Amino acid sequence: MKRRTLLAGSLAVAAAARPLGAMAAPERSDVIVIGAGVSGLYAAMLLAEAGASVLVLEATQRPGGRVYTADHFDGRPELGASQIGPMYARVRDVARQLGVELAPGANINAPYSFIIDGRLISAQEWADSDLNQTVGDEREALPHTLSGMYVERRSPFRSLTDWLSPEARQYDISLYQWLKQQGASDAAIQLIDDGLVDPGVHGVSVLTQLQEATRSALEVQAATAQLGEDMDVFERFARTSSRIVGGSSRYTEAMAERLGDRVRFGKAVAAVDADGSGCEVTCADGSRYRSDYVVSAVPFSVLRNIRLRPLLSGAQGEAVAVMPYGRQSQVFMRVKKPYWEDDGFDASMWSTGPITLIRQQIDPDGSRTQLVALGIGRKGTVLDRLPPKERGQFVLDHLAEIRPSTKGKLEVTGVFSWEEEAFVHGCRHSYRPGQVGKYAEAMIKPHGRIHFAGEHTRRLDVGMEAAMESGERVAFEILERVMA
Ligand SMILES: Cc1cc2nc3c(=O)[nH]c(=O)nc-3n(C[C@H](O)[C@H](O)[C@H](O)COP(=O)(O)OP(=O)(O)OC[C@H]3O[C@@H](n4cnc5c(N)ncnc54)[C@H](O)[C@@H]3O)c2cc1C
């Protein structure tokens, strides 16, 4: 409380020192935040609490960014974040402050069967199947757990910050190289490449995966202490996570509501001009705003389309220009009849075919009426080449061919692609091999009066919690400058 009062006082002094002429139009604030995702909203809340005048400019008509409940689809599925991990201290604290209700259990899915080379097989058949070309211990691991076997269980990191140490650079290699070093078979590597890795085993640095694995090991440890080892590890995690009652969007709506008219919608920032005296932000609709500091809380995939003056340079400029973003195309379906009862295979499917996952969600009330097909990475891009109306039919036809029991029992309720979202352009950042060493430190450094937040600037946390971690970091960066 004391620190807050002190910071508020410092901002007031800084504001009083401003020349009178600066009070004239365009609209002026201490800090402009670009983007009303979790990171931008949290940074704005902290700055406002410390006494700063803050304005959040959001390109779309809703807060949340990658927190997006599809209230307009049957079953109101989550298009983005849904799972609040057990270690999400900031997310949980803000939920409590804002009176947003959390409930236990999130992303609980029906168990998986597998589509390998166009053939449907059960988890029980996998170890001895002729489709299983893996070797040794790998044969017992289900295809979607192979990555965990080689990355999660073999992470050399003990602490969450190890990934940024100079010694960690030896792991800034491709996931492919790491798997080879660990003795993975070509068949196992192929299956891992077919899964959730984007941009593929050659295109992604294993270093951040090893750090995230260290983090999830802690969460799994806690989940295991609670639920024992019998349950599948994904289910243990799902059951010890939480969800936001009424949908994840209720969370970011409550954050925006707390900020009131300090959040402006339909304001796509097109340019930021910063010099020694302050910043001028210009939106695509021609409106202009002035501030002492700017927080960029947009992904690099869109920041690269915003004109910054002075230009970003060196590793930072390069990171913004080239950092890869994951692709994910989604087709939502309603289950009219339980197809799994007809053929006895588990309802969810992991596939080496054109769709990465077909996931059946088990709702909190136990109902099993929602299904989502996910095309991840290049499979997502291929799915997106079809016009939206044809994507659903493609998924239905594909499933009917591989798994005839689904025929006539599924109905498409909506399609969505994160790559097609103009103001996100992808679902999450990743680093290519060698890029952690090159970019991770440089890319989050303030560029004059411009500071950088967003999940891509994460240090310790993941997902929404990483976005909030970054919002907190920039808020304190700015407050420390004001106090200096
Ligand atoms: C499919 C999917 C599933 C996920 N599941 C989980 C999960 O279960 N749990 C979890 O914790 N996390 C999950 N995440 C991750 C989580 O959603 C993100 O880490 C987090 O929401 C990112 O927040 P952000 O503020 O960094 O960015 P964003 O949410 O992308 O916010 C950026 C904002 O900036 C706006 N913007 C962009 N350009 C401009 C511009 N020029 N001018 C003004 N505004 C602009 C955008 O419209 C957007 O509102 C998931 C993400 C996806 C895509």
Coordinates of C-alpha atoms and ligand atoms in Angstrom, one line a residue:
M1 CA 0.0 0.0 0.0
K2 CA 2.9 2.3 1.0
R3 CA 4.7 1.6 -2.3
R4 CA 1.5 2.3 -4.3
T5 CA 0.9 5.7 -2.5
L6 CA 4.6 6.6 -3.1
L7 CA 4.3 5.7 -6.8
A8 CA 1.0 7.7 -7.2
G9 CA 2.8 10.7 -5.6
S10 CA 5.7 10.4 -8.1
L11 CA 3.4 10.3 -11.1
A12 CA 1.5 13.3 -9.8
V13 CA 4.9 15.2 -9.5
A14 CA 5.9 14.1 -13.0
A15 CA 2.5 15.2 -14.3
A16 CA 2.8 18.6 -12.6
A17 CA 6.2 19.2 -14.1
R18 CA 4.7 18.9 -17.6
P19 CA 4.6 22.1 -19.7
L20 CA 1.1 23.6 -19.9
G21 CA 1.1 23.5 -23.7
A22 CA 1.2 19.7 -23.5
M23 CA -2.3 19.7 -22.0
A24 CA -3.8 20.8 -25.4
A25 CA -5.3 18.2 -27.9
P26 CA -4.6 15.5 -29.0
E27 CA -5.9 13.6 -25.9
R28 CA -3.1 13.0 -23.5
S29 CA -2.3 10.4 -20.8
D30 CA 0.7 9.3 -18.8
V31 CA 0.7 5.9 -20.5
I32 CA -0.9 4.5 -23.7
V33 CA -1.3 0.7 -23.8
I34 CA -1.8 -0.8 -27.2
G35 CA -3.9 -3.9 -27.0
A36 CA -6.6 -5.0 -24.5
G37 CA -5.5 -8.6 -24.2
V38 CA -4.7 -9.9 -20.7
S39 CA -1.2 -8.4 -20.7
G40 CA -2.3 -4.9 -21.7
L41 CA -5.3 -4.9 -19.4
Y42 CA -3.3 -6.0 -16.4
A43 CA -0.5 -3.4 -17.1
A44 CA -3.2 -0.7 -17.4
M45 CA -4.9 -1.8 -14.1
L46 CA -1.6 -1.7 -12.2
L47 CA -0.6 1.7 -13.6
A48 CA -4.0 3.1 -12.9
E49 CA -3.9 1.8 -9.4
A50 CA -0.5 3.5 -8.9
G51 CA -2.1 6.8 -9.9
A52 CA -1.1 7.0 -13.6
S53 CA -3.6 8.2 -16.2
V54 CA -3.9 5.3 -18.7
L55 CA -5.5 4.8 -22.0
V56 CA -5.9 1.4 -23.6
L57 CA -6.3 1.4 -27.4
E58 CA -7.9 -1.9 -28.7
A59 CA -8.3 -2.6 -32.4
T60 CA -11.3 -4.9 -32.2
Q61 CA -14.7 -4.4 -30.5
R62 CA -14.0 -6.6 -27.5
P63 CA -11.4 -7.0 -24.8
G64 CA -9.5 -10.3 -24.4
G65 CA -7.5 -11.0 -27.6
R66 CA -6.7 -14.7 -27.3
V67 CA -9.1 -15.0 -24.4
Y68 CA -12.3 -15.5 -26.4
T69 CA -15.4 -17.4 -25.6
A70 CA -17.5 -18.0 -28.7
D71 CA -20.8 -16.9 -27.2
H72 CA -22.2 -16.9 -30.8
F73 CA -21.5 -20.7 -31.3
D74 CA -23.7 -23.5 -30.0
G75 CA -22.3 -24.7 -26.7
R76 CA -20.2 -21.5 -26.3
P77 CA -16.8 -23.1 -26.8
E78 CA -13.5 -21.4 -25.9
L79 CA -11.6 -20.4 -29.0
G80 CA -8.6 -19.4 -26.9
A81 CA -7.6 -19.8 -23.3
S82 CA -9.7 -22.0 -21.1
Q83 CA -7.5 -23.6 -18.5
I84 CA -6.3 -21.7 -15.4
G85 CA -3.4 -23.6 -14.1
P86 CA -2.9 -24.4 -10.4
M87 CA 0.1 -22.1 -10.3
Y88 CA -1.6 -19.1 -11.9
A89 CA -1.1 -16.7 -8.9
R90 CA -1.8 -13.4 -10.7
V91 CA -4.8 -14.7 -12.7
R92 CA -6.4 -16.1 -9.5
D93 CA -5.7 -13.0 -7.4
V94 CA -7.2 -10.7 -10.0
A95 CA -10.3 -13.0 -10.4
R96 CA -10.8 -12.7 -6.6
Q97 CA -10.4 -8.9 -6.7
L98 CA -12.9 -8.5 -9.6
G99 CA -15.4 -11.1 -8.2
V100 CA -14.9 -13.4 -11.2
E101 CA -15.9 -16.9 -10.2
L102 CA -13.5 -19.8 -10.9
A103 CA -14.6 -23.4 -10.8
P104 CA -12.5 -26.5 -10.5
G105 CA -11.6 -28.6 -13.6
A106 CA -10.9 -27.4 -17.1
N107 CA -10.2 -29.1 -20.5
I108 CA -11.3 -32.5 -19.3
N109 CA -11.4 -34.6 -22.5
A110 CA -12.6 -38.0 -23.3
P111 CA -9.7 -40.5 -23.7
Y112 CA -8.0 -40.8 -27.1
S113 CA -8.0 -43.3 -29.9
F114 CA -5.5 -42.9 -32.7
I115 CA -5.7 -42.4 -36.5
I116 CA -2.3 -43.6 -37.8
D117 CA -1.7 -43.7 -41.6
G118 CA -5.5 -43.5 -42.1
R119 CA -6.3 -46.4 -39.8
L120 CA -8.2 -46.1 -36.5
I121 CA -6.7 -48.0 -33.5
S122 CA -7.2 -48.0 -29.8
A123 CA -4.8 -47.0 -27.1
Q124 CA -4.7 -50.7 -25.9
E125 CA -3.8 -52.0 -29.4
W126 CA -0.9 -49.5 -30.0
A127 CA 2.0 -51.2 -28.2
D128 CA 1.7 -54.3 -30.4
S129 CA 0.3 -52.8 -33.5
D130 CA 2.1 -53.1 -36.9
L131 CA 1.4 -49.3 -37.2
N132 CA 3.8 -48.7 -34.3
Q133 CA 7.2 -48.5 -35.8
T134 CA 8.9 -47.0 -32.7
V135 CA 11.5 -49.0 -30.8
G136 CA 12.3 -50.0 -27.2
D137 CA 10.6 -48.1 -24.4
E138 CA 8.9 -45.9 -27.0
R139 CA 6.6 -48.7 -28.1
E140 CA 4.7 -48.5 -24.8
A141 CA 4.2 -44.7 -25.0
L142 CA 1.1 -43.5 -26.8
P143 CA 1.9 -41.2 -29.8
H144 CA 0.8 -38.0 -28.0
T145 CA 3.0 -38.7 -25.0
L146 CA 6.2 -39.3 -26.9
S147 CA 7.2 -35.6 -26.7
G148 CA 6.7 -35.7 -23.0
M149 CA 9.0 -38.8 -22.8
Y150 CA 11.9 -37.0 -24.5
V151 CA 11.4 -33.4 -23.5
E152 CA 9.5 -33.2 -20.2
R153 CA 11.2 -36.2 -18.4
R154 CA 14.7 -35.2 -19.6
S155 CA 14.7 -31.5 -19.0
P156 CA 18.1 -30.5 -17.5
F157 CA 16.6 -27.4 -15.9
R158 CA 15.9 -27.4 -12.2
S159 CA 14.8 -23.7 -11.9
L160 CA 12.4 -21.7 -14.0
T161 CA 15.1 -19.1 -14.9
D162 CA 17.8 -21.6 -16.0
W163 CA 16.7 -21.2 -19.7
L164 CA 18.1 -17.7 -19.8
S165 CA 21.6 -18.6 -18.4
P166 CA 24.6 -18.6 -20.8
E167 CA 25.0 -22.4 -20.1
A168 CA 21.5 -23.0 -21.4
R169 CA 22.6 -21.8 -24.9
Q170 CA 23.8 -25.4 -25.7
Y171 CA 20.1 -26.3 -25.8
D172 CA 19.1 -23.6 -28.2
I173 CA 19.0 -26.3 -30.9
S174 CA 16.1 -27.7 -32.9
L175 CA 13.8 -30.2 -31.3
Y176 CA 14.9 -32.6 -34.0
Q177 CA 18.6 -32.4 -32.9
W178 CA 17.6 -32.8 -29.2
L179 CA 15.5 -35.9 -30.0
K180 CA 18.3 -37.4 -32.0
Q181 CA 20.8 -36.7 -29.1
Q182 CA 18.3 -38.5 -26.8
G183 CA 18.3 -41.5 -29.1
A184 CA 14.7 -41.2 -30.3
S185 CA 13.8 -43.4 -33.3
D186 CA 12.9 -41.8 -36.6
A187 CA 9.4 -43.2 -36.2
A188 CA 9.0 -41.5 -32.8
I189 CA 10.3 -38.2 -34.3
Q190 CA 7.9 -38.4 -37.1
L191 CA 5.0 -38.9 -34.7
I192 CA 6.1 -35.9 -32.6
D193 CA 6.4 -33.8 -35.7
D194 CA 2.8 -34.9 -36.6
G195 CA 1.5 -33.6 -33.2
L196 CA 1.3 -30.2 -31.6
V197 CA 4.7 -28.8 -32.6
D198 CA 4.6 -25.7 -34.8
P199 CA 6.7 -24.9 -37.0
G200 CA 7.7 -28.6 -36.8
V201 CA 10.6 -30.4 -35.1
H202 CA 13.2 -28.7 -37.3
G203 CA 11.8 -25.3 -36.9
V204 CA 11.4 -24.9 -33.1
S205 CA 14.1 -24.5 -30.4
V206 CA 13.9 -27.1 -27.7
L207 CA 15.2 -24.6 -25.2
T208 CA 11.8 -23.0 -24.3
Q209 CA 10.2 -26.4 -24.4
L210 CA 12.6 -27.6 -21.8
Q211 CA 11.8 -24.6 -19.6
E212 CA 8.1 -25.1 -20.0
A213 CA 8.6 -28.8 -19.1
T214 CA 10.3 -27.8 -15.9
R215 CA 7.3 -25.6 -15.0
S216 CA 4.7 -28.2 -15.9
A217 CA 6.7 -30.8 -13.9
L218 CA 6.0 -28.7 -10.8
E219 CA 2.3 -28.5 -11.6
V220 CA 2.1 -32.2 -12.3
Q221 CA 3.9 -33.0 -9.0
A222 CA 1.2 -31.0 -7.2
A223 CA -1.5 -32.7 -9.2
T224 CA -0.1 -36.1 -8.5
A225 CA 0.1 -35.4 -4.7
Q226 CA -3.6 -34.6 -4.9
L227 CA -4.9 -37.3 -7.3
G228 CA -2.3 -40.1 -7.3
E229 CA -0.6 -41.6 -10.3
D230 CA -3.3 -43.8 -11.8
M231 CA -4.9 -41.1 -13.8
D232 CA -3.5 -40.0 -17.1
V233 CA -1.1 -37.0 -16.6
F234 CA -3.2 -34.7 -18.9
E235 CA -6.3 -35.6 -16.9
R236 CA -4.5 -35.0 -13.6
F237 CA -3.6 -31.5 -14.8
A238 CA -7.1 -30.8 -16.2
R239 CA -8.7 -31.8 -12.9
T240 CA -6.4 -29.6 -10.8
S241 CA -6.8 -26.6 -13.1
S242 CA -9.8 -24.2 -13.0
R243 CA -12.1 -22.6 -15.5
I244 CA -13.9 -19.3 -15.5
V245 CA -17.6 -19.7 -14.8
G246 CA -19.6 -18.5 -17.8
G247 CA -16.6 -18.5 -20.1
S248 CA -13.1 -17.1 -20.2
S249 CA -14.2 -13.8 -21.8
R250 CA -16.0 -12.9 -18.6
Y251 CA -12.5 -12.5 -17.0
T252 CA -11.2 -10.0 -19.5
E253 CA -14.6 -8.2 -19.7
A254 CA -14.3 -7.7 -15.9
M255 CA -10.8 -6.3 -16.3
A256 CA -12.0 -3.9 -19.0
E257 CA -15.0 -2.9 -16.9
R258 CA -12.7 -2.0 -14.0
L259 CA -10.8 0.4 -16.4
G260 CA -14.1 1.9 -17.7
D261 CA -13.8 4.5 -20.4
R262 CA -10.0 4.2 -20.2
V263 CA -10.4 1.3 -22.7
R264 CA -11.3 2.4 -26.3
F265 CA -12.4 -0.1 -28.8
G266 CA -12.1 0.0 -32.6
K267 CA -8.8 1.8 -32.3
A268 CA -6.3 0.0 -34.5
V269 CA -2.9 1.6 -33.8
A270 CA -1.0 2.2 -37.0
A271 CA 2.0 4.3 -35.9
V272 CA 3.9 5.3 -32.8
D273 CA 6.3 8.3 -32.9
A274 CA 8.4 8.7 -29.8
D275 CA 11.1 11.2 -29.0
G276 CA 12.7 12.8 -26.0
S277 CA 9.5 14.7 -25.1
G278 CA 6.9 12.0 -25.4
C279 CA 5.0 9.7 -27.7
E280 CA 2.3 10.2 -30.3
V281 CA 0.1 7.3 -31.3
T282 CA -1.8 7.4 -34.5
C283 CA -4.7 5.0 -35.2
A284 CA -5.9 3.7 -38.6
D285 CA -9.0 6.0 -38.3
G286 CA -6.7 9.0 -38.1
S287 CA -7.2 9.7 -34.4
R288 CA -4.1 10.7 -32.4
Y289 CA -3.2 10.4 -28.8
R290 CA -0.2 11.6 -26.8
S291 CA 1.5 10.1 -23.8
D292 CA 4.8 10.0 -21.8
Y293 CA 5.1 6.2 -22.4
V294 CA 3.7 3.5 -24.6
V295 CA 3.2 -0.1 -23.8
S296 CA 3.1 -2.4 -26.8
A297 CA 0.9 -5.3 -25.6
V298 CA 0.3 -6.8 -29.1
P299 CA 2.0 -9.9 -30.5
F300 CA 5.1 -9.4 -32.7
S301 CA 3.0 -10.9 -35.5
V302 CA 1.0 -7.6 -35.6
L303 CA 3.6 -5.2 -34.1
R304 CA 5.6 -5.8 -37.3
N305 CA 2.8 -4.0 -39.2
I306 CA 2.8 -0.9 -36.9
R307 CA 5.2 1.9 -37.9
L308 CA 7.5 2.7 -35.1
R309 CA 9.7 5.8 -35.0
P310 CA 12.6 5.6 -34.3
L311 CA 12.8 2.2 -36.0
L312 CA 13.7 -0.8 -34.0
S313 CA 17.1 -2.0 -34.7
G314 CA 19.5 -5.0 -34.2
A315 CA 18.3 -8.2 -32.6
Q316 CA 15.1 -6.5 -31.3
G317 CA 14.1 -5.3 -34.7
E318 CA 14.8 -8.7 -36.1
A319 CA 12.8 -10.5 -33.4
V320 CA 9.8 -8.4 -34.1
A321 CA 10.1 -9.0 -37.9
V322 CA 10.6 -12.8 -37.9
M323 CA 9.5 -14.4 -34.7
P324 CA 7.2 -17.3 -35.7
Y325 CA 3.6 -17.7 -34.5
G326 CA 1.8 -21.0 -34.2
R327 CA -1.2 -21.7 -36.5
Q328 CA -4.4 -23.3 -35.4
S329 CA -7.6 -23.8 -37.3
Q330 CA -10.7 -25.0 -35.4
V331 CA -13.9 -26.7 -36.5
F332 CA -16.5 -27.1 -33.7
M333 CA -19.2 -29.8 -33.8
R334 CA -22.2 -30.9 -31.8
V335 CA -22.5 -34.6 -31.2
K336 CA -26.1 -35.6 -32.0
K337 CA -25.5 -39.3 -31.0
P338 CA -22.7 -40.9 -29.1
Y339 CA -20.7 -42.5 -32.1
W340 CA -18.2 -44.0 -29.6
E341 CA -20.9 -46.3 -28.3
D342 CA -21.3 -47.8 -31.8
D343 CA -17.7 -48.8 -32.4
G344 CA -16.2 -49.0 -28.9
F345 CA -13.2 -46.8 -29.7
D346 CA -12.4 -43.9 -27.4
A347 CA -14.2 -40.7 -28.5
S348 CA -11.3 -38.2 -28.8
M349 CA -8.8 -38.9 -31.7
W350 CA -5.1 -38.0 -32.2
S351 CA -4.2 -38.3 -35.8
T352 CA -1.3 -38.3 -38.3
G353 CA -3.8 -37.3 -41.0
P354 CA -4.8 -33.8 -42.2
I355 CA -6.4 -32.9 -38.8
T356 CA -4.2 -33.0 -35.7
L357 CA -6.7 -33.6 -33.0
I358 CA -10.4 -34.3 -32.7
R359 CA -11.1 -33.6 -29.0
Q360 CA -14.2 -34.4 -27.2
Q361 CA -14.8 -32.2 -24.2
I362 CA -16.4 -33.5 -21.1
D363 CA -18.5 -30.6 -19.7
P364 CA -18.7 -29.9 -16.0
D365 CA -22.1 -31.5 -15.8
G366 CA -20.6 -34.7 -17.5
S367 CA -22.3 -34.1 -20.9
R368 CA -20.3 -35.0 -24.0
T369 CA -22.0 -33.1 -26.7
Q370 CA -19.1 -30.9 -27.9
L371 CA -16.3 -31.9 -30.3
V372 CA -13.5 -29.7 -31.8
A373 CA -11.2 -30.6 -34.7
L374 CA -7.9 -28.9 -34.6
G375 CA -5.5 -28.4 -37.5
I376 CA -2.2 -27.3 -36.0
G377 CA 0.8 -25.9 -37.8
R378 CA 0.9 -26.7 -41.6
K379 CA -2.3 -28.8 -41.2
G380 CA -4.0 -25.6 -40.0
T381 CA -2.8 -23.6 -42.9
V382 CA -4.0 -26.3 -45.3
L383 CA -7.4 -26.4 -43.7
D384 CA -7.6 -22.6 -43.9
R385 CA -7.1 -22.7 -47.6
L386 CA -10.7 -24.0 -47.8
P387 CA -13.4 -21.4 -47.6
P388 CA -14.8 -21.4 -44.0
K389 CA -18.1 -23.0 -45.1
E390 CA -16.2 -26.0 -46.7
R391 CA -13.9 -26.6 -43.7
G392 CA -16.6 -28.2 -41.6
Q393 CA -17.8 -30.5 -44.5
F394 CA -14.1 -31.5 -45.1
V395 CA -13.8 -32.6 -41.4
L396 CA -17.2 -34.5 -41.5
D397 CA -16.3 -36.3 -44.7
H398 CA -12.8 -37.2 -43.4
L399 CA -14.1 -38.5 -40.2
A400 CA -16.9 -40.5 -41.9
E401 CA -14.3 -42.2 -44.0
I402 CA -11.9 -43.1 -41.2
R403 CA -14.5 -43.7 -38.5
P404 CA -17.8 -44.6 -40.1
S405 CA -19.6 -44.5 -36.7
T406 CA -19.5 -40.7 -36.9
K407 CA -21.5 -40.5 -40.1
G408 CA -24.7 -38.5 -39.6
K409 CA -24.0 -38.0 -35.8
L410 CA -22.0 -34.8 -36.0
E411 CA -23.2 -31.3 -36.9
V412 CA -20.8 -28.4 -37.5
T413 CA -21.5 -25.4 -35.3
G414 CA -18.7 -23.0 -36.2
V415 CA -15.2 -22.6 -37.6
F416 CA -12.4 -20.3 -36.5
S417 CA -8.8 -19.8 -37.3
W418 CA -6.2 -17.9 -35.2
E419 CA -4.0 -17.3 -38.3
E420 CA -6.8 -15.5 -39.9
E421 CA -7.4 -13.1 -37.0
A422 CA -6.1 -9.8 -38.3
F423 CA -5.0 -8.5 -34.9
V424 CA -3.3 -11.7 -33.6
H425 CA -2.1 -13.6 -36.7
G426 CA -1.3 -16.9 -34.9
C427 CA -2.0 -18.5 -31.6
R428 CA 1.3 -18.3 -29.8
H429 CA 5.0 -17.3 -30.3
S430 CA 7.9 -19.7 -30.6
Y431 CA 11.6 -19.4 -31.1
R432 CA 13.4 -21.0 -33.9
P433 CA 16.7 -22.8 -33.1
G434 CA 19.3 -20.2 -32.1
Q435 CA 16.8 -17.5 -31.5
V436 CA 16.5 -17.7 -27.8
G437 CA 20.1 -16.7 -27.4
K438 CA 19.8 -14.0 -30.0
Y439 CA 16.5 -12.5 -29.1
A440 CA 15.1 -13.4 -25.6
E441 CA 16.9 -10.6 -23.7
A442 CA 17.1 -8.0 -26.4
M443 CA 13.5 -8.1 -27.5
I444 CA 12.0 -7.1 -24.2
K445 CA 14.3 -4.1 -23.6
P446 CA 12.4 -0.7 -23.7
H447 CA 12.9 1.1 -27.0
G448 CA 13.2 4.7 -25.7
R449 CA 9.7 5.4 -24.3
I450 CA 8.1 2.2 -25.7
H451 CA 7.9 -0.8 -23.5
F452 CA 7.0 -4.4 -24.5
A453 CA 4.5 -6.8 -22.9
G454 CA 2.6 -9.8 -24.1
E455 CA 2.9 -13.6 -23.7
H456 CA 5.8 -13.6 -26.2
T457 CA 7.9 -11.7 -23.6
R458 CA 7.4 -14.4 -20.9
R459 CA 10.1 -15.3 -18.5
L460 CA 8.8 -17.8 -16.0
D461 CA 5.1 -18.4 -16.6
V462 CA 3.0 -19.7 -19.4
G463 CA -0.3 -18.8 -21.1
M464 CA -2.5 -16.1 -19.4
E465 CA -0.2 -16.1 -16.4
A466 CA 2.7 -15.3 -18.7
A467 CA 0.7 -12.4 -20.2
M468 CA 0.0 -11.1 -16.7
E469 CA 3.7 -11.6 -15.6
S470 CA 4.7 -9.4 -18.6
G471 CA 2.0 -6.8 -17.8
E472 CA 3.4 -6.5 -14.3
R473 CA 6.9 -6.2 -15.6
V474 CA 6.2 -3.3 -17.9
A475 CA 4.1 -1.5 -15.3
F476 CA 7.0 -1.6 -12.9
E477 CA 9.5 -0.6 -15.6
I478 CA 7.5 2.5 -16.2
L479 CA 6.9 3.3 -12.6
E480 CA 10.6 3.0 -11.8
R481 CA 11.4 5.4 -14.6
V482 CA 8.9 7.9 -13.3
M483 CA 10.4 7.6 -9.8
A484 CA 14.0 7.9 -10.9
Ligands
LIG1 C1 -6.1 -21.8 -28.9 C2 -5.5 -21.2 -27.7 C3 -5.7 -21.9 -26.5 C4 -5.1 -21.4 -25.3 N1 -5.3 -22.0 -24.1 C5 -4.8 -21.5 -23.0 C6 -5.2 -22.0 -21.8 O1 -6.0 -22.9 -21.7 N2 -4.7 -21.4 -20.6 C7 -3.9 -20.3 -20.7 O2 -3.4 -19.8 -19.7 N3 -3.5 -19.8 -21.9 C8 -4.0 -20.3 -23.0 N4 -3.7 -19.7 -24.2 C9 -2.8 -18.6 -24.2 C10 -3.4 -17.2 -23.8 O3 -4.6 -17.0 -24.4 C11 -2.4 -16.1 -24.2 O4 -1.2 -16.4 -23.7 C12 -2.9 -14.7 -23.7 O5 -4.2 -14.5 -23.8 C13 -2.1 -13.7 -24.5 O6 -2.4 -12.4 -24.0 P1 -1.6 -11.2 -24.6 O7 -2.1 -10.0 -23.9 O8 -0.2 -11.4 -24.6 O9 -2.0 -11.1 -26.2 P2 -3.4 -11.0 -26.9 O10 -4.4 -11.8 -26.2 O11 -3.1 -11.5 -28.3 O12 -3.8 -9.5 -26.9 C14 -3.4 -8.6 -27.9 C15 -4.5 -7.6 -28.1 O13 -4.0 -6.5 -28.9 C16 -5.0 -6.2 -29.9 N5 -4.3 -5.6 -31.0 C17 -3.6 -6.2 -32.0 N6 -3.1 -5.3 -32.8 C18 -3.5 -4.1 -32.4 C19 -3.4 -2.7 -32.9 N7 -2.7 -2.5 -34.0 N8 -4.0 -1.7 -32.3 C20 -4.7 -1.9 -31.1 N9 -4.9 -3.2 -30.6 C21 -4.3 -4.2 -31.3 C22 -5.7 -7.5 -30.2 O14 -6.9 -7.3 -30.8 C23 -5.7 -8.1 -28.8 O15 -6.9 -7.8 -28.1 C24 -4.3 -20.2 -25.4 C25 -4.2 -19.5 -26.6 C26 -4.8 -20.0 -27.7 C27 -4.7 -19.2 -29.0

